[in-house]
Amino acid sequence: MASLAALSSNLFNGGCLWKYQDELKVSKAGKLRIRVTSMASSSPAQSLQFADGKANKLDKLRIGVLGASGYTGSEIIRLLRNHPHFQITLMTADRKAGQSIESVFPHLVTQDLPNLVAVKDADFSAVDAVFCCLPHGTTQEIIKSLPTNLKVVDLSADFRLQDIAEYEEWYGQPHKATALQKEAVYGLTEISRREIQSARLVANPGCYPTSVQLPLIPLIKSNLIEIRNIIIDSKSGVSGAGRGAKEANLYTEIAEGIHSYGITRHRHVPEIEQGLSEAANSKVTVSFTPHLMPMSRGMQSTIYVEMAPGVTTQDLKDHLGNCYEHEEFVVLLKNKEVPHTRHVRGSNYCLMNVFPDRIPGRAIIISVIDNLVKGASGQALQNLNLMMGIPENLGLGCLPLFP
Ligand SMILES: NC(=O)C1=CN([C@@H]2O[C@H](COP(=O)(O)OP(=O)(O)OC[C@H]3O[C@@H](n4cnc5c(N)ncnc54)[C@H](OP(=O)(O)O)[C@@H]3O)[C@@H](O)[C@H]2O)C=CC1
Ligand SMILES: CC(=O)N[C@@H](CCC(=O)OP(=O)(O)O)C(=O)O
């Protein structure tokens, strides 16, 4: 039985009322009782899983953000501001260790948060779960060194590829935590919800792979599209490259133009192919070209596919509509509405739509996300909510920022 406070905090946070089955009852004592259950779990307050088995004074889970001085780390901080059951108690940085969060991110001046510490100085005995927002390569050894009772959502690419040889080929370095790799669950929430719920370590998907796999996996699973000749043209905002200073990301190098990069060799190719191959139950290869756009956040994937014989674009739409009908964060647009990145900015939504190509038998699928939210920290929070047995939309109620 959840408390009214828990219910009202869910609603306050944009909790999705349609996901809750509310049952009003008058108890013998004449008090109104509201029973709340969700798709993700039963009563949130009862299912919080403290790492040491003990509740704390605040009855909130203690969260560590590793890499809190980066873009995805600050996005986690922003989202957790509205979370009823998570409280940040540890934040790490590398070059910025020792600084206060407002000196690193002035927009967070109003928040009462701990100072940034180096990972080596962090006290992990005082946290229940961590978001790991570190560069790939550095992440594996750090996660390996954490107490094993902590739940971990890793936003880096280190645990996404099941095949270690493939990781080493595409990332150009040996994997240093191969045992943990076997334990990790790939966290594309809407597709792997059941596995994520019981995971201890979740490999949060890359931003491009999220925007591509959400529309394609259901269509491939149902044999509605051919698995050959899939062409993916993706575009990302500059925050996708992180906050670290790089010449290629200077205003003068990005503004007033766009450019492709990583042509035929971007490291998200094996990640996309892994997910699509699993859906197809046979090897899928794709043409994938990412582009850098002069915008700070946002991502669009335009995907060209060949439909299976006799299948129409309306069939693709109907199928995606059915698959995602009860999903809060994945939305198939109606009619010929075109997804825009500006309509998901700052939110956890993925908007998609399907259009007939002028070439018979082909369709064009467009999907948009905010690379820092559904493409990173929002999906990571969705996953940790699931892992903790609480409704997966908590903290994720913010609408897109528009205009
Ligand atoms: N940006 C995006 O849209 C997405 C990013 N990701 C992935 O999420 C992870 C974080 O990305 P993002 O936030 O953009 O990156 P940033 O470069 O913005 O932040 C990186 C963070 O890691 C810290 N850090 C860097 N090197 C080390 C180290 N050797 N040891 C400990 N801490 C270190 C930095 O600290 P300091 O600043 O003090 O040096 C900073 O806090 C990456 O793996 C990225 O690929 C995934 C999906 C989308
Ligand atoms: C614009 C930009 O540079 N985007 C990054 C991808 C975003 C990301 O961080 O992906 P991972 O989580 O897999 O590292 C890139 O192309 O490498």
Tab-separated table of C-alpha atoms and ligand atoms in Angstrom:
chain	number	residue	atom	x	y	z
A	1	MET	CA	0.000	0.000	0.000
A	2	ALA	CA	1.684	3.213	-1.092
A	3	SER	CA	1.255	6.368	0.921
A	4	LEU	CA	-0.623	9.371	-0.364
A	5	ALA	CA	2.687	11.219	-0.134
A	6	ALA	CA	4.300	8.732	-2.514
A	7	LEU	CA	1.363	9.016	-4.886
A	8	SER	CA	1.325	12.775	-4.815
A	9	SER	CA	5.080	12.930	-5.316
A	10	ASN	CA	4.728	10.658	-8.338
A	11	LEU	CA	2.081	12.927	-9.751
A	12	PHE	CA	4.072	16.029	-8.853
A	13	ASN	CA	6.943	14.594	-10.843
A	14	GLY	CA	4.825	14.130	-13.875
A	15	GLY	CA	4.220	10.506	-12.873
A	16	CYS	CA	2.099	8.977	-15.495
A	17	LEU	CA	-1.302	8.402	-14.032
A	18	TRP	CA	-2.392	6.083	-16.799
A	19	LYS	CA	0.371	3.703	-15.807
A	20	TYR	CA	-0.997	3.285	-12.324
A	21	GLN	CA	-3.922	1.130	-11.509
A	22	ASP	CA	-5.623	3.021	-8.769
A	23	GLU	CA	-7.952	1.251	-6.467
A	24	LEU	CA	-9.942	3.292	-4.021
A	25	LYS	CA	-11.044	1.507	-0.883
A	26	VAL	CA	-12.640	2.596	2.354
A	27	SER	CA	-11.023	0.709	5.203
A	28	LYS	CA	-12.904	-0.620	8.218
A	29	ALA	CA	-11.770	2.472	10.106
A	30	GLY	CA	-13.474	4.558	7.447
A	31	LYS	CA	-10.185	5.894	6.021
A	32	LEU	CA	-9.731	6.287	2.294
A	33	ARG	CA	-7.023	3.934	1.046
A	34	ILE	CA	-5.481	4.224	-2.387
A	35	ARG	CA	-3.770	1.213	-3.801
A	36	VAL	CA	-1.113	2.100	-6.347
A	37	THR	CA	0.629	-0.333	-8.620
A	38	SER	CA	2.555	0.311	-11.765
A	39	MET	CA	3.854	-1.646	-14.725
A	40	ALA	CA	7.264	-1.584	-13.108
A	41	SER	CA	6.598	-2.587	-9.566
A	42	SER	CA	4.303	-2.491	-6.630
A	43	SER	CA	4.567	0.117	-3.931
A	44	PRO	CA	7.685	2.255	-4.526
A	45	ALA	CA	8.297	3.038	-0.898
A	46	GLN	CA	8.349	-0.619	0.073
A	47	SER	CA	10.720	-1.785	-2.601
A	48	LEU	CA	13.696	0.546	-2.176
A	49	GLN	CA	16.789	-1.637	-2.110
A	50	PHE	CA	19.430	-0.196	0.189
A	51	ALA	CA	22.910	-1.595	-0.458
A	52	ASP	CA	23.496	-2.273	3.231
A	53	GLY	CA	19.929	-3.487	3.762
A	54	LYS	CA	19.160	-0.524	6.015
A	55	ALA	CA	16.881	2.411	5.336
A	56	ASN	CA	18.315	5.849	6.138
A	57	LYS	CA	16.708	8.812	7.830
A	58	LEU	CA	15.421	10.227	4.569
A	59	ASP	CA	14.185	6.889	3.305
A	60	LYS	CA	15.958	7.706	0.067
A	61	LEU	CA	18.472	5.688	-1.875
A	62	ARG	CA	21.941	7.231	-1.891
A	63	ILE	CA	23.235	7.823	-5.386
A	64	GLY	CA	26.782	8.358	-6.608
A	65	VAL	CA	27.413	10.175	-9.878
A	66	LEU	CA	30.841	9.281	-11.242
A	67	GLY	CA	31.853	11.948	-13.743
A	68	ALA	CA	29.504	14.582	-12.325
A	69	SER	CA	31.527	17.377	-13.958
A	70	GLY	CA	30.632	16.158	-17.455
A	71	TYR	CA	27.544	16.678	-19.584
A	72	THR	CA	25.785	13.394	-18.851
A	73	GLY	CA	26.668	13.725	-15.153
A	74	SER	CA	25.104	17.187	-14.949
A	75	GLU	CA	22.051	15.862	-16.775
A	76	ILE	CA	21.678	13.144	-14.130
A	77	ILE	CA	21.870	15.858	-11.462
A	78	ARG	CA	19.143	17.856	-13.239
A	79	LEU	CA	16.830	14.848	-13.504
A	80	LEU	CA	17.388	13.646	-9.936
A	81	ARG	CA	16.298	17.047	-8.642
A	82	ASN	CA	12.734	15.794	-9.175
A	83	HIS	CA	13.189	12.251	-7.958
A	84	PRO	CA	11.224	11.278	-4.844
A	85	HIS	CA	13.412	8.314	-3.812
A	86	PHE	CA	16.964	9.095	-4.957
A	87	GLN	CA	19.361	11.538	-3.364
A	88	ILE	CA	22.857	12.330	-4.613
A	89	THR	CA	25.403	11.766	-1.850
A	90	LEU	CA	28.601	11.338	-3.872
A	91	MET	CA	29.933	13.061	-6.985
A	92	THR	CA	33.297	12.488	-8.608
A	93	ALA	CA	35.445	14.325	-11.128
A	94	ASP	CA	38.945	14.014	-12.504
A	95	ARG	CA	40.593	17.355	-13.352
A	96	LYS	CA	37.881	19.167	-11.397
A	97	ALA	CA	38.097	17.044	-8.256
A	98	GLY	CA	38.077	19.201	-5.119
A	99	GLN	CA	35.794	21.846	-6.626
A	100	SER	CA	32.206	22.683	-5.739
A	101	ILE	CA	29.563	21.830	-8.312
A	102	GLU	CA	28.584	25.484	-8.824
A	103	SER	CA	32.155	26.380	-9.716
A	104	VAL	CA	31.997	23.751	-12.467
A	105	PHE	CA	28.347	24.214	-13.432
A	106	PRO	CA	27.098	27.678	-12.402
A	107	HIS	CA	23.541	26.731	-13.398
A	108	LEU	CA	23.502	24.331	-10.415
A	109	VAL	CA	24.247	27.072	-7.853
A	110	THR	CA	20.857	26.624	-6.182
A	111	GLN	CA	21.410	22.942	-5.458
A	112	ASP	CA	22.716	21.624	-2.166
A	113	LEU	CA	25.161	19.020	-3.437
A	114	PRO	CA	28.397	17.459	-2.185
A	115	ASN	CA	31.738	18.683	-3.530
A	116	LEU	CA	33.426	16.791	-6.338
A	117	VAL	CA	35.992	14.217	-5.227
A	118	ALA	CA	38.449	12.020	-7.131
A	119	VAL	CA	37.246	8.441	-7.645
A	120	LYS	CA	40.183	7.180	-5.557
A	121	ASP	CA	38.986	9.263	-2.585
A	122	ALA	CA	35.313	8.341	-2.875
A	123	ASP	CA	33.569	6.516	-0.012
A	124	PHE	CA	31.430	3.921	-1.732
A	125	SER	CA	30.200	2.454	1.541
A	126	ALA	CA	27.751	5.353	1.715
A	127	VAL	CA	25.983	4.793	-1.595
A	128	ASP	CA	23.383	2.327	-2.859
A	129	ALA	CA	23.846	2.809	-6.598
A	130	VAL	CA	26.025	4.694	-9.053
A	131	PHE	CA	25.647	6.264	-12.460
A	132	CYS	CA	28.968	5.915	-14.193
A	133	CYS	CA	29.365	8.869	-16.583
A	134	LEU	CA	33.033	8.355	-17.439
A	135	PRO	CA	34.888	8.025	-20.737
A	136	HIS	CA	34.968	4.516	-22.152
A	137	GLY	CA	38.239	2.747	-21.469
A	138	THR	CA	38.608	4.296	-17.990
A	139	THR	CA	35.263	2.925	-16.871
A	140	GLN	CA	35.890	-0.837	-16.807
A	141	GLU	CA	38.611	-0.771	-14.181
A	142	ILE	CA	36.748	1.730	-12.015
A	143	ILE	CA	33.569	-0.371	-12.072
A	144	LYS	CA	35.623	-3.484	-11.352
A	145	SER	CA	36.957	-1.815	-8.189
A	146	LEU	CA	33.495	-0.907	-6.787
A	147	PRO	CA	31.831	-2.890	-3.972
A	148	THR	CA	29.791	-5.642	-5.590
A	149	ASN	CA	26.628	-4.822	-3.658
A	150	LEU	CA	26.210	-1.557	-5.595
A	151	LYS	CA	23.877	-1.331	-8.553
A	152	VAL	CA	25.605	0.312	-11.485
A	153	VAL	CA	24.331	1.965	-14.636
A	154	ASP	CA	27.269	2.571	-16.939
A	155	LEU	CA	26.711	5.241	-19.569
A	156	SER	CA	29.953	4.499	-21.370
A	157	ALA	CA	30.431	1.963	-24.136
A	158	ASP	CA	32.615	-0.368	-22.050
A	159	PHE	CA	30.063	-3.088	-21.358
A	160	ARG	CA	27.762	-2.784	-24.361
A	161	LEU	CA	29.385	-5.246	-26.735
A	162	GLN	CA	28.953	-8.880	-25.743
A	163	ASP	CA	31.826	-10.008	-27.947
A	164	ILE	CA	35.101	-8.975	-26.297
A	165	ALA	CA	37.049	-9.423	-29.549
A	166	GLU	CA	34.653	-7.011	-31.228
A	167	TYR	CA	35.152	-4.509	-28.390
A	168	GLU	CA	38.903	-4.750	-28.791
A	169	GLU	CA	38.676	-4.356	-32.558
A	170	TRP	CA	36.411	-1.272	-32.541
A	171	TYR	CA	37.750	0.408	-29.400
A	172	GLY	CA	41.405	-0.382	-30.112
A	173	GLN	CA	42.254	-1.566	-26.614
A	174	PRO	CA	42.023	-4.744	-24.554
A	175	HIS	CA	39.024	-5.143	-22.283
A	176	LYS	CA	40.084	-5.208	-18.645
A	177	ALA	CA	36.913	-6.495	-17.002
A	178	THR	CA	35.804	-9.420	-19.115
A	179	ALA	CA	34.040	-11.246	-16.263
A	180	LEU	CA	31.901	-8.192	-15.562
A	181	GLN	CA	31.134	-7.918	-19.263
A	182	LYS	CA	29.343	-11.254	-19.079
A	183	GLU	CA	27.193	-9.995	-16.218
A	184	ALA	CA	26.176	-6.713	-17.873
A	185	VAL	CA	22.679	-6.306	-19.307
A	186	TYR	CA	22.249	-4.045	-22.341
A	187	GLY	CA	19.801	-1.394	-21.192
A	188	LEU	CA	17.524	-0.443	-24.074
A	189	THR	CA	14.675	-0.067	-21.622
A	190	GLU	CA	11.592	-0.665	-23.746
A	191	ILE	CA	13.155	-3.748	-25.341
A	192	SER	CA	14.862	-5.429	-22.353
A	193	ARG	CA	12.780	-4.316	-19.382
A	194	ARG	CA	12.554	-7.762	-17.784
A	195	GLU	CA	16.334	-8.396	-17.835
A	196	ILE	CA	17.068	-4.875	-16.597
A	197	GLN	CA	14.810	-5.306	-13.583
A	198	SER	CA	17.008	-8.068	-12.205
A	199	ALA	CA	20.376	-6.682	-13.336
A	200	ARG	CA	23.131	-5.383	-11.083
A	201	LEU	CA	25.162	-3.829	-13.906
A	202	VAL	CA	23.434	-2.209	-16.857
A	203	ALA	CA	25.290	-1.070	-19.967
A	204	ASN	CA	23.311	1.975	-21.026
A	205	PRO	CA	23.022	2.135	-24.826
A	206	GLY	CA	24.783	4.724	-26.951
A	207	CYS	CA	22.756	7.681	-28.189
A	208	TYR	CA	22.854	6.783	-31.904
A	209	PRO	CA	22.034	3.100	-31.193
A	210	THR	CA	19.036	4.148	-29.058
A	211	SER	CA	17.568	6.300	-31.830
A	212	VAL	CA	18.106	3.536	-34.397
A	213	GLN	CA	17.157	0.400	-32.475
A	214	LEU	CA	13.886	1.669	-30.987
A	215	PRO	CA	12.180	1.788	-34.399
A	216	LEU	CA	14.065	-1.048	-36.092
A	217	ILE	CA	14.022	-3.861	-33.509
A	218	PRO	CA	10.225	-4.349	-33.482
A	219	LEU	CA	10.076	-4.232	-37.292
A	220	ILE	CA	12.895	-6.757	-37.673
A	221	LYS	CA	11.505	-9.063	-34.983
A	222	SER	CA	8.245	-9.272	-36.913
A	223	ASN	CA	9.940	-9.739	-40.300
A	224	LEU	CA	8.303	-6.594	-41.675
A	225	ILE	CA	11.520	-5.240	-43.166
A	226	GLU	CA	14.404	-6.871	-45.000
A	227	ILE	CA	17.601	-7.089	-43.025
A	228	ARG	CA	19.718	-6.150	-46.068
A	229	ASN	CA	20.258	-2.631	-47.363
A	230	ILE	CA	19.469	-0.784	-44.139
A	231	ILE	CA	20.874	2.716	-44.484
A	232	ILE	CA	21.117	4.958	-41.425
A	233	ASP	CA	21.861	8.650	-41.636
A	234	SER	CA	22.194	10.140	-38.143
A	235	LYS	CA	22.790	13.637	-36.861
A	236	SER	CA	23.921	14.695	-33.409
A	237	GLY	CA	24.236	17.866	-31.374
A	238	VAL	CA	27.731	18.766	-30.169
A	239	SER	CA	27.123	17.798	-26.522
A	240	GLY	CA	27.342	14.206	-27.796
A	241	ALA	CA	31.099	14.679	-27.816
A	242	GLY	CA	31.283	15.548	-24.096
A	243	ARG	CA	32.502	18.656	-22.292
A	244	GLY	CA	36.227	18.124	-22.709
A	245	ALA	CA	37.934	20.817	-24.776
A	246	LYS	CA	38.665	19.636	-28.308
A	247	GLU	CA	39.723	21.743	-31.275
A	248	ALA	CA	37.178	19.997	-33.511
A	249	ASN	CA	34.361	21.152	-31.229
A	250	LEU	CA	35.212	24.856	-31.162
A	251	TYR	CA	32.357	27.177	-32.152
A	252	THR	CA	34.293	28.167	-35.253
A	253	GLU	CA	34.627	24.539	-36.334
A	254	ILE	CA	30.959	23.619	-35.704
A	255	ALA	CA	28.786	26.666	-36.386
A	256	GLU	CA	27.295	27.445	-39.810
A	257	GLY	CA	27.923	24.046	-41.284
A	258	ILE	CA	27.523	20.319	-40.826
A	259	HIS	CA	29.875	17.447	-41.498
A	260	SER	CA	29.929	13.665	-41.511
A	261	TYR	CA	32.478	11.764	-39.461
A	262	GLY	CA	33.428	8.198	-38.638
A	263	ILE	CA	32.275	7.103	-42.101
A	264	THR	CA	32.153	3.248	-42.174
A	265	ARG	CA	34.113	3.038	-38.926
A	266	HIS	CA	32.056	4.655	-36.179
A	267	ARG	CA	32.113	2.538	-33.006
A	268	HIS	CA	28.329	2.523	-32.799
A	269	VAL	CA	28.175	0.278	-35.889
A	270	PRO	CA	28.886	-2.959	-33.965
A	271	GLU	CA	26.494	-1.896	-31.200
A	272	ILE	CA	23.655	-1.279	-33.672
A	273	GLU	CA	24.422	-4.492	-35.549
A	274	GLN	CA	24.520	-6.483	-32.306
A	275	GLY	CA	20.978	-5.384	-31.365
A	276	LEU	CA	19.533	-5.797	-34.852
A	277	SER	CA	21.187	-9.213	-35.328
A	278	GLU	CA	19.729	-10.430	-32.049
A	279	ALA	CA	16.284	-9.270	-33.198
A	280	ALA	CA	16.696	-10.972	-36.586
A	281	ASN	CA	18.351	-14.080	-35.196
A	282	SER	CA	20.909	-13.744	-37.976
A	283	LYS	CA	23.721	-11.366	-38.841
A	284	VAL	CA	22.562	-7.888	-39.862
A	285	THR	CA	24.927	-5.331	-41.346
A	286	VAL	CA	24.078	-1.673	-41.827
A	287	SER	CA	25.427	1.420	-43.542
A	288	PHE	CA	25.707	4.067	-40.830
A	289	THR	CA	26.954	7.629	-41.193
A	290	PRO	CA	26.835	10.099	-38.294
A	291	HIS	CA	26.914	13.875	-38.745
A	292	LEU	CA	27.734	16.698	-36.388
A	293	MET	CA	25.139	19.481	-36.294
A	294	PRO	CA	25.484	23.074	-35.060
A	295	MET	CA	23.166	22.576	-32.084
A	296	SER	CA	23.996	21.793	-28.480
A	297	ARG	CA	21.667	18.833	-28.008
A	298	GLY	CA	19.396	16.636	-30.068
A	299	MET	CA	19.705	13.673	-32.397
A	300	GLN	CA	17.890	12.526	-35.512
A	301	SER	CA	18.225	9.204	-37.300
A	302	THR	CA	16.775	8.944	-40.805
A	303	ILE	CA	16.624	5.285	-41.723
A	304	TYR	CA	15.999	3.884	-45.212
A	305	VAL	CA	14.650	0.340	-45.297
A	306	GLU	CA	13.332	-2.183	-47.774
A	307	MET	CA	9.994	-3.675	-46.752
A	308	ALA	CA	9.318	-7.415	-46.863
A	309	PRO	CA	7.207	-8.512	-49.869
A	310	GLY	CA	3.589	-7.389	-49.570
A	311	VAL	CA	4.252	-5.111	-46.574
A	312	THR	CA	3.185	-1.452	-46.713
A	313	THR	CA	4.330	1.597	-44.770
A	314	GLN	CA	0.941	1.544	-43.056
A	315	ASP	CA	1.817	-1.971	-41.790
A	316	LEU	CA	5.075	-0.617	-40.339
A	317	LYS	CA	3.189	2.230	-38.688
A	318	ASP	CA	0.502	-0.048	-37.297
A	319	HIS	CA	3.099	-2.396	-35.863
A	320	LEU	CA	5.185	0.331	-34.205
A	321	GLY	CA	1.969	1.935	-32.941
A	322	ASN	CA	0.905	-1.332	-31.325
A	323	CYS	CA	4.342	-2.082	-29.873
A	324	TYR	CA	4.707	1.300	-28.232
A	325	GLU	CA	1.056	1.987	-27.443
A	326	HIS	CA	1.594	1.600	-23.705
A	327	GLU	CA	5.056	3.127	-23.581
A	328	GLU	CA	5.270	6.550	-22.021
A	329	PHE	CA	8.531	7.605	-23.658
A	330	VAL	CA	8.332	6.217	-27.183
A	331	VAL	CA	5.755	7.916	-29.362
A	332	LEU	CA	4.744	7.152	-32.938
A	333	LEU	CA	3.517	10.396	-34.494
A	334	LYS	CA	0.187	10.488	-36.293
A	335	ASN	CA	-0.427	10.924	-40.013
A	336	LYS	CA	2.469	12.627	-41.796
A	337	GLU	CA	3.793	14.539	-38.780
A	338	VAL	CA	7.545	14.903	-38.955
A	339	PRO	CA	9.607	14.337	-35.768
A	340	HIS	CA	11.745	17.374	-34.871
A	341	THR	CA	14.652	17.358	-32.434
A	342	ARG	CA	13.306	20.599	-30.938
A	343	HIS	CA	10.204	18.693	-29.805
A	344	VAL	CA	12.157	16.372	-27.493
A	345	ARG	CA	14.718	18.835	-26.144
A	346	GLY	CA	15.428	18.185	-22.457
A	347	SER	CA	12.962	15.290	-22.288
A	348	ASN	CA	13.150	11.500	-22.258
A	349	TYR	CA	10.941	11.083	-25.317
A	350	CYS	CA	11.732	9.340	-28.563
A	351	LEU	CA	9.409	10.513	-31.350
A	352	MET	CA	9.231	8.528	-34.556
A	353	ASN	CA	7.276	8.245	-37.774
A	354	VAL	CA	7.319	6.214	-40.992
A	355	PHE	CA	6.989	7.589	-44.525
A	356	PRO	CA	6.626	5.843	-47.893
A	357	ASP	CA	9.627	6.328	-50.165
A	358	ARG	CA	8.911	7.255	-53.777
A	359	ILE	CA	10.754	4.058	-54.710
A	360	PRO	CA	8.188	1.256	-54.375
A	361	GLY	CA	8.871	-1.198	-51.576
A	362	ARG	CA	11.017	1.186	-49.544
A	363	ALA	CA	10.177	3.216	-46.439
A	364	ILE	CA	11.838	6.071	-44.580
A	365	ILE	CA	11.784	6.040	-40.784
A	366	ILE	CA	12.648	9.134	-38.778
A	367	SER	CA	13.359	9.017	-35.072
A	368	VAL	CA	14.475	11.819	-32.763
A	369	ILE	CA	15.754	11.914	-29.188
A	370	ASP	CA	17.679	14.260	-26.940
A	371	ASN	CA	21.135	12.648	-26.938
A	372	LEU	CA	21.680	13.637	-23.304
A	373	VAL	CA	18.313	12.350	-22.053
A	374	LYS	CA	16.815	9.315	-23.835
A	375	GLY	CA	20.257	8.924	-25.448
A	376	ALA	CA	22.075	8.891	-22.099
A	377	SER	CA	21.062	10.104	-18.615
A	378	GLY	CA	17.271	9.833	-18.978
A	379	GLN	CA	17.414	6.244	-20.144
A	380	ALA	CA	20.005	5.566	-17.410
A	381	LEU	CA	17.545	6.847	-14.797
A	382	GLN	CA	14.720	4.818	-16.360
A	383	ASN	CA	16.976	1.771	-15.970
A	384	LEU	CA	18.021	2.454	-12.384
A	385	ASN	CA	14.369	2.970	-11.420
A	386	LEU	CA	13.631	-0.472	-12.844
A	387	MET	CA	16.644	-2.044	-11.125
A	388	MET	CA	15.468	-0.582	-7.828
A	389	GLY	CA	11.941	-1.898	-8.287
A	390	ILE	CA	10.260	1.502	-8.474
A	391	PRO	CA	8.178	3.004	-11.304
A	392	GLU	CA	10.457	3.625	-14.233
A	393	ASN	CA	9.170	7.105	-15.008
A	394	LEU	CA	10.108	8.671	-11.658
A	395	GLY	CA	12.166	11.838	-12.162
A	396	LEU	CA	11.498	11.780	-15.879
A	397	GLY	CA	8.322	13.807	-16.042
A	398	CYS	CA	9.836	16.962	-17.533
A	399	LEU	CA	8.267	18.063	-20.775
A	400	PRO	CA	10.470	19.144	-23.679
A	401	LEU	CA	11.856	22.665	-23.398
A	402	PHE	CA	10.220	24.654	-26.202
A	403	PRO	CA	10.878	26.963	-27.911
B	1	LIG	N1	27.362	13.142	-24.301
B	1	LIG	C1	26.460	12.286	-24.774
B	1	LIG	O1	25.504	12.671	-25.482
B	1	LIG	C2	26.572	10.839	-24.459
B	1	LIG	C3	27.636	10.332	-23.747
B	1	LIG	N2	27.713	9.003	-23.484
B	1	LIG	C4	28.846	8.439	-22.759
B	1	LIG	O2	28.760	8.828	-21.390
B	1	LIG	C5	30.071	8.988	-20.841
B	1	LIG	C6	30.195	10.416	-20.302
B	1	LIG	O3	29.999	11.308	-21.381
B	1	LIG	P1	29.984	12.887	-21.187
B	1	LIG	O4	29.304	13.245	-19.933
B	1	LIG	O5	29.497	13.459	-22.457
B	1	LIG	O6	31.557	13.168	-21.039
B	1	LIG	P2	32.309	14.470	-20.459
B	1	LIG	O7	33.588	14.540	-21.167
B	1	LIG	O8	31.405	15.646	-20.522
B	1	LIG	O9	32.557	14.087	-18.919
B	1	LIG	C7	33.462	13.083	-18.539
B	1	LIG	C8	33.512	12.980	-17.036
B	1	LIG	O10	34.447	11.958	-16.662
B	1	LIG	C9	35.476	12.501	-15.830
B	1	LIG	N3	36.734	11.823	-16.187
B	1	LIG	C10	37.438	11.966	-17.328
B	1	LIG	N4	38.521	11.145	-17.315
B	1	LIG	C11	38.491	10.491	-16.137
B	1	LIG	C12	39.331	9.521	-15.518
B	1	LIG	N5	40.437	9.066	-16.127
B	1	LIG	N6	39.016	9.069	-14.279
B	1	LIG	C13	37.904	9.518	-13.649
B	1	LIG	N7	37.069	10.440	-14.176
B	1	LIG	C14	37.349	10.912	-15.412
B	1	LIG	C15	35.501	13.984	-16.147
B	1	LIG	O11	36.042	14.694	-15.048
B	1	LIG	P3	36.745	16.179	-15.242
B	1	LIG	O12	35.750	17.015	-15.977
B	1	LIG	O13	36.973	16.638	-13.845
B	1	LIG	O14	37.998	15.946	-16.009
B	1	LIG	C16	34.001	14.254	-16.342
B	1	LIG	O15	33.368	14.352	-15.098
B	1	LIG	C17	31.051	8.715	-21.974
B	1	LIG	O16	31.486	7.376	-21.914
B	1	LIG	C18	30.202	8.965	-23.206
B	1	LIG	O17	30.689	8.290	-24.305
B	1	LIG	C19	26.704	8.156	-23.850
B	1	LIG	C20	25.615	8.598	-24.552
B	1	LIG	C21	25.491	9.985	-24.954
B	2	LIG	C1	28.825	14.077	-31.412
B	2	LIG	C2	29.702	12.952	-30.923
B	2	LIG	O1	30.915	13.047	-30.942
B	2	LIG	N1	29.079	11.877	-30.496
B	2	LIG	C3	29.765	10.720	-29.983
B	2	LIG	C4	28.767	9.682	-29.656
B	2	LIG	C5	28.093	9.915	-28.373
B	2	LIG	C6	28.626	9.032	-27.296
B	2	LIG	O2	29.097	9.524	-26.331
B	2	LIG	O3	28.575	7.724	-27.520
B	2	LIG	P1	29.196	6.606	-26.542
B	2	LIG	O4	28.352	6.577	-25.362
B	2	LIG	O5	29.174	5.350	-27.295
B	2	LIG	O6	30.596	6.987	-26.195
B	2	LIG	C7	30.681	10.083	-30.993
B	2	LIG	O7	30.405	10.118	-32.174
B	2	LIG	O8	31.637	9.416	-30.553
